[in-house]
PDB file of N, CA, C and O in Angstrom:
ATOM      1  N   MET A 434      -3.429  -6.987 -21.087  1.00 67.00           N
ATOM      2  CA  MET A 434      -4.100  -6.186 -19.989  1.00 67.00           C
ATOM      3  C   MET A 434      -3.182  -5.268 -19.573  1.00 67.00           C
ATOM      4  O   MET A 434      -2.337  -5.447 -18.678  1.00 67.00           O
ATOM      5  N   GLU A 435      -3.410  -3.994 -19.757  1.00 80.00           N
ATOM      6  CA  GLU A 435      -2.580  -2.972 -19.175  1.00 80.00           C
ATOM      7  C   GLU A 435      -3.551  -2.056 -18.289  1.00 80.00           C
ATOM      8  O   GLU A 435      -4.745  -2.163 -18.226  1.00 80.00           O
ATOM      9  N   SER A 436      -2.827  -1.464 -17.369  1.00 86.00           N
ATOM     10  CA  SER A 436      -3.359  -0.693 -16.429  1.00 86.00           C
ATOM     11  C   SER A 436      -2.794   0.722 -16.085  1.00 86.00           C
ATOM     12  O   SER A 436      -1.536   0.854 -16.565  1.00 86.00           O
ATOM     13  N   VAL A 437      -3.372   1.664 -15.627  1.00 90.00           N
ATOM     14  CA  VAL A 437      -3.031   2.951 -15.483  1.00 90.00           C
ATOM     15  C   VAL A 437      -3.563   3.449 -14.027  1.00 90.00           C
ATOM     16  O   VAL A 437      -4.766   3.163 -13.699  1.00 90.00           O
ATOM     17  N   ILE A 438      -2.731   3.971 -13.258  1.00 89.00           N
ATOM     18  CA  ILE A 438      -3.109   4.508 -11.984  1.00 89.00           C
ATOM     19  C   ILE A 438      -3.259   6.150 -12.274  1.00 89.00           C
ATOM     20  O   ILE A 438      -2.426   6.977 -12.739  1.00 89.00           O
ATOM     21  N   ILE A 439      -4.366   6.822 -11.743  1.00 90.00           N
ATOM     22  CA  ILE A 439      -4.788   8.185 -11.908  1.00 90.00           C
ATOM     23  C   ILE A 439      -5.192   8.687 -10.478  1.00 90.00           C
ATOM     24  O   ILE A 439      -5.492   8.008  -9.577  1.00 90.00           O
ATOM     25  N   ASP A 440      -5.083  10.012 -10.548  1.00 90.00           N
ATOM     26  CA  ASP A 440      -5.675  10.827  -9.366  1.00 90.00           C
ATOM     27  C   ASP A 440      -7.343  10.931  -9.455  1.00 90.00           C
ATOM     28  O   ASP A 440      -7.800  10.809 -10.613  1.00 90.00           O
ATOM     29  N   ARG A 441      -8.026  10.661  -8.338  1.00 87.00           N
ATOM     30  CA  ARG A 441      -9.371  10.696  -8.415  1.00 87.00           C
ATOM     31  C   ARG A 441     -10.149  11.945  -8.997  1.00 87.00           C
ATOM     32  O   ARG A 441     -11.064  11.967  -9.460  1.00 87.00           O
ATOM     33  N   ALA A 442      -9.152  13.109  -8.856  1.00 89.00           N
ATOM     34  CA  ALA A 442      -9.743  14.383  -9.429  1.00 89.00           C
ATOM     35  C   ALA A 442      -9.950  14.288 -10.957  1.00 89.00           C
ATOM     36  O   ALA A 442     -10.750  15.154 -11.568  1.00 89.00           O
ATOM     37  N   MET A 443      -9.304  13.367 -11.620  1.00 91.00           N
ATOM     38  CA  MET A 443      -9.543  12.995 -13.084  1.00 91.00           C
ATOM     39  C   MET A 443     -10.764  12.701 -13.479  1.00 91.00           C
ATOM     40  O   MET A 443     -11.086  12.612 -14.738  1.00 91.00           O
ATOM     41  N   LEU A 444     -11.749  12.049 -12.536  1.00 90.00           N
ATOM     42  CA  LEU A 444     -12.817  11.301 -12.816  1.00 90.00           C
ATOM     43  C   LEU A 444     -14.001  12.358 -12.447  1.00 90.00           C
ATOM     44  O   LEU A 444     -13.888  13.149 -11.565  1.00 90.00           O
ATOM     45  N   PRO A 445     -15.136  12.105 -13.222  1.00 92.00           N
ATOM     46  CA  PRO A 445     -16.393  12.870 -12.849  1.00 92.00           C
ATOM     47  C   PRO A 445     -16.712  12.592 -11.267  1.00 92.00           C
ATOM     48  O   PRO A 445     -16.654  11.493 -10.881  1.00 92.00           O
ATOM     49  N   GLU A 446     -17.434  13.498 -10.761  1.00 91.00           N
ATOM     50  CA  GLU A 446     -18.039  13.357  -9.455  1.00 91.00           C
ATOM     51  C   GLU A 446     -18.924  11.993  -9.215  1.00 91.00           C
ATOM     52  O   GLU A 446     -18.833  11.320  -8.128  1.00 91.00           O
ATOM     53  N   VAL A 447     -19.680  11.748 -10.203  1.00 92.00           N
ATOM     54  CA  VAL A 447     -20.474  10.671 -10.048  1.00 92.00           C
ATOM     55  C   VAL A 447     -19.713   9.264  -9.877  1.00 92.00           C
ATOM     56  O   VAL A 447     -20.418   8.433  -9.193  1.00 92.00           O
ATOM     57  N   ILE A 448     -18.594   9.224 -10.565  1.00 89.00           N
ATOM     58  CA  ILE A 448     -17.802   7.953 -10.169  1.00 89.00           C
ATOM     59  C   ILE A 448     -17.016   8.004  -9.066  1.00 89.00           C
ATOM     60  O   ILE A 448     -16.993   6.990  -8.432  1.00 89.00           O
ATOM     61  N   ILE A 449     -16.316   9.207  -8.708  1.00 86.00           N
ATOM     62  CA  ILE A 449     -15.562   9.279  -7.608  1.00 86.00           C
ATOM     63  C   ILE A 449     -16.319   8.975  -6.164  1.00 86.00           C
ATOM     64  O   ILE A 449     -15.832   8.743  -5.271  1.00 86.00           O
ATOM     65  N   SER A 450     -17.913   9.187  -6.314  1.00 89.00           N
ATOM     66  CA  SER A 450     -18.517   9.031  -5.059  1.00 89.00           C
ATOM     67  C   SER A 450     -18.514   7.616  -4.671  1.00 89.00           C
ATOM     68  O   SER A 450     -18.898   7.356  -3.591  1.00 89.00           O
ATOM     69  N   TYR A 451     -18.336   6.712  -5.636  1.00 89.00           N
ATOM     70  CA  TYR A 451     -18.061   5.140  -5.348  1.00 89.00           C
ATOM     71  C   TYR A 451     -16.888   4.751  -4.801  1.00 89.00           C
ATOM     72  O   TYR A 451     -16.628   3.668  -4.308  1.00 89.00           O
ATOM     73  N   ILE A 452     -15.873   5.453  -5.053  1.00 88.00           N
ATOM     74  CA  ILE A 452     -14.307   5.035  -4.979  1.00 88.00           C
ATOM     75  C   ILE A 452     -13.808   6.118  -3.927  1.00 88.00           C
ATOM     76  O   ILE A 452     -13.636   7.343  -4.245  1.00 88.00           O
ATOM     77  N   HIS A 453     -13.326   5.657  -2.755  1.00 86.00           N
ATOM     78  CA  HIS A 453     -12.992   6.532  -1.736  1.00 86.00           C
ATOM     79  C   HIS A 453     -11.413   6.377  -1.377  1.00 86.00           C
ATOM     80  O   HIS A 453     -10.931   6.539  -0.237  1.00 86.00           O
ATOM     81  N   SER A 454     -10.592   6.311  -2.529  1.00 89.00           N
ATOM     82  CA  SER A 454      -9.141   6.551  -2.320  1.00 89.00           C
ATOM     83  C   SER A 454      -8.560   7.651  -3.240  1.00 89.00           C
ATOM     84  O   SER A 454      -9.402   7.974  -4.132  1.00 89.00           O
ATOM     85  N   GLU A 455      -7.469   7.990  -2.972  1.00 90.00           N
ATOM     86  CA  GLU A 455      -6.909   9.074  -3.860  1.00 90.00           C
ATOM     87  C   GLU A 455      -6.329   8.620  -5.099  1.00 90.00           C
ATOM     88  O   GLU A 455      -6.399   9.501  -6.111  1.00 90.00           O
ATOM     89  N   LYS A 456      -5.869   7.514  -5.283  1.00 91.00           N
ATOM     90  CA  LYS A 456      -5.468   6.891  -6.605  1.00 91.00           C
ATOM     91  C   LYS A 456      -6.593   5.858  -7.016  1.00 91.00           C
ATOM     92  O   LYS A 456      -6.819   5.151  -6.225  1.00 91.00           O
ATOM     93  N   ILE A 457      -6.704   5.688  -8.237  1.00 92.00           N
ATOM     94  CA  ILE A 457      -7.676   4.758  -8.882  1.00 92.00           C
ATOM     95  C   ILE A 457      -6.941   4.032  -9.882  1.00 92.00           C
ATOM     96  O   ILE A 457      -6.280   4.757 -10.802  1.00 92.00           O
ATOM     97  N   LYS A 458      -7.038   2.718  -9.981  1.00 93.00           N
ATOM     98  CA  LYS A 458      -6.447   1.921 -11.075  1.00 93.00           C
ATOM     99  C   LYS A 458      -7.585   1.666 -12.162  1.00 93.00           C
ATOM    100  O   LYS A 458      -8.554   1.221 -11.692  1.00 93.00           O
ATOM    101  N   ILE A 459      -7.038   1.887 -13.506  1.00 93.00           N
ATOM    102  CA  ILE A 459      -8.007   1.584 -14.570  1.00 93.00           C
ATOM    103  C   ILE A 459      -7.543   0.658 -15.236  1.00 93.00           C
ATOM    104  O   ILE A 459      -6.221   0.645 -15.750  1.00 93.00           O
ATOM    105  N   VAL A 460      -8.117  -0.549 -15.359  1.00 94.00           N
ATOM    106  CA  VAL A 460      -7.645  -1.702 -16.351  1.00 94.00           C
ATOM    107  C   VAL A 460      -8.702  -2.124 -17.374  1.00 94.00           C
ATOM    108  O   VAL A 460     -10.021  -2.131 -16.933  1.00 94.00           O
ATOM    109  N   GLU A 461      -8.256  -2.331 -18.354  1.00 92.00           N
ATOM    110  CA  GLU A 461      -9.281  -2.667 -19.651  1.00 92.00           C
ATOM    111  C   GLU A 461      -8.927  -4.064 -19.714  1.00 92.00           C
ATOM    112  O   GLU A 461      -7.910  -4.676 -19.888  1.00 92.00           O
ATOM    113  N   GLU A 462     -10.142  -4.925 -19.611  1.00 89.00           N
ATOM    114  CA  GLU A 462      -9.879  -6.541 -19.889  1.00 89.00           C
ATOM    115  C   GLU A 462     -11.205  -6.877 -20.632  1.00 89.00           C
ATOM    116  O   GLU A 462     -12.272  -6.681 -20.035  1.00 89.00           O
ATOM    117  N   ASN A 463     -10.908  -7.455 -21.743  1.00 88.00           N
ATOM    118  CA  ASN A 463     -11.926  -8.081 -22.601  1.00 88.00           C
ATOM    119  C   ASN A 463     -12.977  -7.040 -22.956  1.00 88.00           C
ATOM    120  O   ASN A 463     -14.198  -7.403 -22.912  1.00 88.00           O
ATOM    121  N   GLY A 464     -12.606  -5.919 -23.194  1.00 89.00           N
ATOM    122  CA  GLY A 464     -13.617  -4.920 -23.670  1.00 89.00           C
ATOM    123  C   GLY A 464     -14.324  -4.268 -22.201  1.00 89.00           C
ATOM    124  O   GLY A 464     -15.279  -3.327 -22.465  1.00 89.00           O
ATOM    125  N   ASN A 465     -13.972  -4.601 -21.232  1.00 92.00           N
ATOM    126  CA  ASN A 465     -14.713  -3.872 -19.957  1.00 92.00           C
ATOM    127  C   ASN A 465     -13.617  -2.954 -19.364  1.00 92.00           C
ATOM    128  O   ASN A 465     -12.442  -3.368 -19.353  1.00 92.00           O
ATOM    129  N   VAL A 466     -13.995  -1.972 -18.716  1.00 92.00           N
ATOM    130  CA  VAL A 466     -13.068  -1.079 -18.077  1.00 92.00           C
ATOM    131  C   VAL A 466     -13.265  -1.188 -16.480  1.00 92.00           C
ATOM    132  O   VAL A 466     -14.477  -1.042 -16.180  1.00 92.00           O
ATOM    133  N   ILE A 467     -12.199  -1.562 -15.674  1.00 92.00           N
ATOM    134  CA  ILE A 467     -12.423  -1.919 -14.283  1.00 92.00           C
ATOM    135  C   ILE A 467     -11.756  -0.783 -13.544  1.00 92.00           C
ATOM    136  O   ILE A 467     -10.647  -0.579 -13.860  1.00 92.00           O
ATOM    137  N   LEU A 468     -12.440  -0.211 -12.592  1.00 92.00           N
ATOM    138  CA  LEU A 468     -11.777   0.898 -11.803  1.00 92.00           C
ATOM    139  C   LEU A 468     -11.756   0.344 -10.386  1.00 92.00           C
ATOM    140  O   LEU A 468     -12.680  -0.234  -9.772  1.00 92.00           O
ATOM    141  N   SER A 469     -10.645   0.443  -9.794  1.00 91.00           N
ATOM    142  CA  SER A 469     -10.226  -0.312  -8.477  1.00 91.00           C
ATOM    143  C   SER A 469      -9.527   0.903  -7.686  1.00 91.00           C
ATOM    144  O   SER A 469      -8.653   1.478  -8.274  1.00 91.00           O
ATOM    145  N   PRO A 470      -9.966   0.973  -6.230  1.00 91.00           N
ATOM    146  CA  PRO A 470      -9.182   1.814  -5.366  1.00 91.00           C
ATOM    147  C   PRO A 470      -7.742   1.407  -5.236  1.00 91.00           C
ATOM    148  O   PRO A 470      -7.538   0.224  -5.259  1.00 91.00           O
ATOM    149  N   VAL A 471      -6.966   2.196  -4.973  1.00 89.00           N
ATOM    150  CA  VAL A 471      -5.451   1.921  -4.652  1.00 89.00           C
ATOM    151  C   VAL A 471      -5.240   2.244  -3.420  1.00 89.00           C
ATOM    152  O   VAL A 471      -5.249   3.343  -3.031  1.00 89.00           O
ATOM    153  N   LYS A 472      -4.859   1.246  -2.493  1.00 82.00           N
ATOM    154  CA  LYS A 472      -4.521   1.481  -1.110  1.00 82.00           C
ATOM    155  C   LYS A 472      -3.245   1.997  -0.990  1.00 82.00           C
ATOM    156  O   LYS A 472      -2.213   1.403  -1.522  1.00 82.00           O
ATOM    157  N   GLU A 473      -3.085   3.014  -0.350  1.00 72.00           N
ATOM    158  CA  GLU A 473      -1.934   3.658  -0.010  1.00 72.00           C
ATOM    159  C   GLU A 473      -1.167   3.374   1.303  1.00 72.00           C
ATOM    160  O   GLU A 473      -1.966   3.278   2.064  1.00 72.00           O
ATOM    161  N   LYS A 474       0.024   2.979   1.311  1.00 68.00           N
ATOM    162  CA  LYS A 474       0.638   2.766   2.608  1.00 68.00           C
ATOM    163  C   LYS A 474       1.556   3.857   2.994  1.00 68.00           C
ATOM    164  O   LYS A 474       2.045   4.476   2.107  1.00 68.00           O
ATOM    165  N   ASN A 475       1.658   4.082   4.248  1.00 63.00           N
ATOM    166  CA  ASN A 475       2.539   4.921   4.780  1.00 63.00           C
ATOM    167  C   ASN A 475       4.000   4.274   4.980  1.00 63.00           C
ATOM    168  O   ASN A 475       3.983   3.246   5.608  1.00 63.00           O
ATOM    169  N   ILE A 476       4.729   4.489   3.988  1.00 60.00           N
ATOM    170  CA  ILE A 476       6.052   3.710   3.882  1.00 60.00           C
ATOM    171  C   ILE A 476       6.958   3.564   5.308  1.00 60.00           C
ATOM    172  O   ILE A 476       7.534   2.497   5.548  1.00 60.00           O
ATOM    173  N   LEU A 477       6.467   4.535   6.140  1.00 60.00           N
ATOM    174  CA  LEU A 477       7.378   4.252   7.494  1.00 60.00           C
ATOM    175  C   LEU A 477       6.692   3.443   8.389  1.00 60.00           C
ATOM    176  O   LEU A 477       7.276   2.789   9.131  1.00 60.00           O
ATOM    177  N   ASP A 478       5.375   3.003   8.088  1.00 57.00           N
ATOM    178  CA  ASP A 478       4.752   2.083   9.087  1.00 57.00           C
ATOM    179  C   ASP A 478       5.260   0.686   8.629  1.00 57.00           C
ATOM    180  O   ASP A 478       5.148  -0.092   9.532  1.00 57.00           O
ATOM    181  N   GLU A 479       5.718   0.583   7.478  1.00 57.00           N
ATOM    182  CA  GLU A 479       6.093  -0.873   7.129  1.00 57.00           C
ATOM    183  C   GLU A 479       7.659  -0.842   6.591  1.00 57.00           C
ATOM    184  O   GLU A 479       8.029  -1.680   5.563  1.00 57.00           O
ATOM    185  N   LEU A 480       8.308   0.033   7.174  1.00 58.00           N
ATOM    186  CA  LEU A 480       9.767   0.100   6.631  1.00 58.00           C
ATOM    187  C   LEU A 480      10.324  -1.291   7.165  1.00 58.00           C
ATOM    188  O   LEU A 480      10.327  -1.683   8.176  1.00 58.00           O
ATOM    189  N   VAL A 481      11.141  -1.703   6.134  1.00 54.00           N
ATOM    190  CA  VAL A 481      11.964  -3.003   6.276  1.00 54.00           C
ATOM    191  C   VAL A 481      13.283  -2.879   5.969  1.00 54.00           C
ATOM    192  O   VAL A 481      13.748  -1.853   5.192  1.00 54.00           O
ATOM    193  N   GLY A 482      14.213  -3.683   6.421  1.00 58.00           N
ATOM    194  CA  GLY A 482      15.520  -3.665   6.228  1.00 58.00           C
ATOM    195  C   GLY A 482      16.005  -3.958   4.876  1.00 58.00           C
ATOM    196  O   GLY A 482      15.116  -4.755   4.070  1.00 58.00           O
ATOM    197  N   MET A 483      17.092  -3.844   4.422  1.00 56.00           N
ATOM    198  CA  MET A 483      17.441  -3.719   3.013  1.00 56.00           C
ATOM    199  C   MET A 483      17.626  -5.357   2.612  1.00 56.00           C
ATOM    200  O   MET A 483      17.184  -5.747   1.509  1.00 56.00           O
ATOM    201  N   PHE A 484      17.821  -6.208   3.641  1.00 57.00           N
ATOM    202  CA  PHE A 484      17.873  -7.674   3.295  1.00 57.00           C
ATOM    203  C   PHE A 484      16.848  -8.555   3.713  1.00 57.00           C
ATOM    204  O   PHE A 484      16.819  -9.692   3.758  1.00 57.00           O
ATOM    205  N   SER A 485      15.724  -7.752   4.108  1.00 58.00           N
ATOM    206  CA  SER A 485      14.464  -8.240   4.776  1.00 58.00           C
ATOM    207  C   SER A 485      13.677  -8.962   3.583  1.00 58.00           C
ATOM    208  O   SER A 485      13.599  -8.376   2.580  1.00 58.00           O
ATOM    209  N   ASP A 486      12.762  -9.944   3.907  1.00 62.00           N
ATOM    210  CA  ASP A 486      11.878 -10.505   2.782  1.00 62.00           C
ATOM    211  C   ASP A 486      10.540  -9.753   2.842  1.00 62.00           C
ATOM    212  O   ASP A 486       9.632 -10.071   2.285  1.00 62.00           O
ATOM    213  N   GLY A 487      10.408  -8.786   3.564  1.00 64.00           N
ATOM    214  CA  GLY A 487       9.207  -7.796   3.753  1.00 64.00           C
ATOM    215  C   GLY A 487       8.176  -8.261   4.787  1.00 64.00           C
ATOM    216  O   GLY A 487       7.170  -7.484   5.021  1.00 64.00           O
ATOM    217  N   ARG A 488       8.607  -9.239   5.580  1.00 70.00           N
ATOM    218  CA  ARG A 488       7.502  -9.679   6.702  1.00 70.00           C
ATOM    219  C   ARG A 488       7.969  -9.062   7.942  1.00 70.00           C
ATOM    220  O   ARG A 488       7.206  -9.306   8.837  1.00 70.00           O
ATOM    221  N   LEU A 489       9.135  -8.384   8.093  1.00 71.00           N
ATOM    222  CA  LEU A 489       9.542  -7.847   9.443  1.00 71.00           C
ATOM    223  C   LEU A 489       9.417  -6.241   9.404  1.00 71.00           C
ATOM    224  O   LEU A 489      10.085  -5.729   8.783  1.00 71.00           O
ATOM    225  N   SER A 490       8.339  -5.789  10.144  1.00 73.00           N
ATOM    226  CA  SER A 490       8.105  -4.297  10.231  1.00 73.00           C
ATOM    227  C   SER A 490       9.069  -3.634  11.122  1.00 73.00           C
ATOM    228  O   SER A 490       9.813  -4.380  11.954  1.00 73.00           O
ATOM    229  N   THR A 491       9.166  -2.343  10.888  1.00 75.00           N
ATOM    230  CA  THR A 491       9.947  -1.624  11.910  1.00 75.00           C
ATOM    231  C   THR A 491       9.687  -1.866  13.282  1.00 75.00           C
ATOM    232  O   THR A 491      10.598  -2.022  14.208  1.00 75.00           O
ATOM    233  N   LYS A 492       8.420  -1.917  13.553  1.00 81.00           N
ATOM    234  CA  LYS A 492       7.960  -1.974  15.106  1.00 81.00           C
ATOM    235  C   LYS A 492       8.409  -3.165  15.684  1.00 81.00           C
ATOM    236  O   LYS A 492       8.893  -3.421  16.865  1.00 81.00           O
ATOM    237  N   LYS A 493       8.197  -4.300  14.890  1.00 82.00           N
ATOM    238  CA  LYS A 493       8.401  -5.722  15.220  1.00 82.00           C
ATOM    239  C   LYS A 493      10.065  -5.793  15.315  1.00 82.00           C
ATOM    240  O   LYS A 493      10.578  -6.481  16.326  1.00 82.00           O
ATOM    241  N   PHE A 494      10.752  -5.227  14.465  1.00 81.00           N
ATOM    242  CA  PHE A 494      12.275  -5.342  14.609  1.00 81.00           C
ATOM    243  C   PHE A 494      12.709  -4.588  15.967  1.00 81.00           C
ATOM    244  O   PHE A 494      13.661  -5.243  16.889  1.00 81.00           O
ATOM    245  N   ILE A 495      12.259  -3.526  16.346  1.00 86.00           N
ATOM    246  CA  ILE A 495      12.641  -2.833  17.412  1.00 86.00           C
ATOM    247  C   ILE A 495      12.284  -3.624  18.719  1.00 86.00           C
ATOM    248  O   ILE A 495      12.941  -3.548  19.612  1.00 86.00           O
ATOM    249  N   ALA A 496      10.975  -3.985  18.699  1.00 87.00           N
ATOM    250  CA  ALA A 496      10.577  -4.989  19.799  1.00 87.00           C
ATOM    251  C   ALA A 496      11.738  -6.110  19.974  1.00 87.00           C
ATOM    252  O   ALA A 496      11.892  -6.652  21.072  1.00 87.00           O
ATOM    253  N   GLN A 497      11.995  -6.814  18.887  1.00 88.00           N
ATOM    254  CA  GLN A 497      12.887  -7.871  18.835  1.00 88.00           C
ATOM    255  C   GLN A 497      14.400  -7.382  19.489  1.00 88.00           C
ATOM    256  O   GLN A 497      14.914  -8.097  20.379  1.00 88.00           O
ATOM    257  N   LYS A 498      14.893  -6.379  18.994  1.00 88.00           N
ATOM    258  CA  LYS A 498      16.068  -5.719  19.650  1.00 88.00           C
ATOM    259  C   LYS A 498      16.019  -5.522  20.956  1.00 88.00           C
ATOM    260  O   LYS A 498      16.913  -5.814  21.763  1.00 88.00           O
ATOM    261  N   ALA A 499      14.896  -5.020  21.393  1.00 90.00           N
ATOM    262  CA  ALA A 499      14.737  -4.692  22.923  1.00 90.00           C
ATOM    263  C   ALA A 499      14.855  -5.902  23.757  1.00 90.00           C
ATOM    264  O   ALA A 499      15.623  -5.964  24.759  1.00 90.00           O
ATOM    265  N   ILE A 500      14.222  -7.130  23.347  1.00 90.00           N
ATOM    266  CA  ILE A 500      14.335  -8.381  23.846  1.00 90.00           C
ATOM    267  C   ILE A 500      15.582  -8.806  23.838  1.00 90.00           C
ATOM    268  O   ILE A 500      16.190  -9.277  25.085  1.00 90.00           O
ATOM    269  N   GLU A 501      16.364  -8.658  22.784  1.00 90.00           N
ATOM    270  CA  GLU A 501      17.871  -9.178  22.797  1.00 90.00           C
ATOM    271  C   GLU A 501      18.786  -8.391  23.697  1.00 90.00           C
ATOM    272  O   GLU A 501      19.391  -8.988  24.460  1.00 90.00           O
ATOM    273  N   VAL A 502      18.425  -7.057  23.834  1.00 88.00           N
ATOM    274  CA  VAL A 502      19.274  -6.229  24.784  1.00 88.00           C
ATOM    275  C   VAL A 502      19.046  -6.776  26.170  1.00 88.00           C
ATOM    276  O   VAL A 502      19.923  -6.783  27.055  1.00 88.00           O
ATOM    277  N   GLU A 503      17.744  -7.067  26.637  1.00 86.00           N
ATOM    278  CA  GLU A 503      17.480  -7.468  27.981  1.00 86.00           C
ATOM    279  C   GLU A 503      18.172  -8.837  28.214  1.00 86.00           C
ATOM    280  O   GLU A 503      18.654  -8.943  29.295  1.00 86.00           O
ATOM    281  N   LEU A 504      18.057  -9.693  27.329  1.00 87.00           N
ATOM    282  CA  LEU A 504      18.712 -11.099  27.476  1.00 87.00           C
ATOM    283  C   LEU A 504      20.181 -10.936  27.635  1.00 87.00           C
ATOM    284  O   LEU A 504      20.925 -11.545  28.223  1.00 87.00           O
ATOM    285  N   GLU A 505      20.869 -10.028  27.088  1.00 83.00           N
ATOM    286  CA  GLU A 505      22.372  -9.651  26.970  1.00 83.00           C
ATOM    287  C   GLU A 505      22.614  -9.125  28.591  1.00 83.00           C
ATOM    288  O   GLU A 505      23.746  -9.390  28.883  1.00 83.00           O
ATOM    289  N   ASN A 506      21.860  -8.459  29.180  1.00 74.00           N
ATOM    290  CA  ASN A 506      22.234  -7.745  30.345  1.00 74.00           C
ATOM    291  C   ASN A 506      21.870  -8.796  31.562  1.00 74.00           C
ATOM    292  O   ASN A 506      21.803  -9.700  31.831  1.00 74.00           O
TER     293      ASN A 506
END
C-alpha cells in the first residue's frame, strides 16, 4: 500500500469539486484507488519545543510561563 500526495490542480474539476483541500492523498489498496484530503496545519499554531512530546502548544507554554512568573513575584 503506497501513497502519493498531489496538488488538487492535477485532478479534473469533477473530482476536485468533492475534495476541498489543496493537497490530496492517493492510495491504491486491493485494486481500489482512494482519494483523501490532506489537512494542512499552520506550523506556527502548533509549534512545540525540541524536547516536547507534541502535546504542548506554544500558546499553552506561554500561558504556563506567565503563571510561573506570577508565582515567583
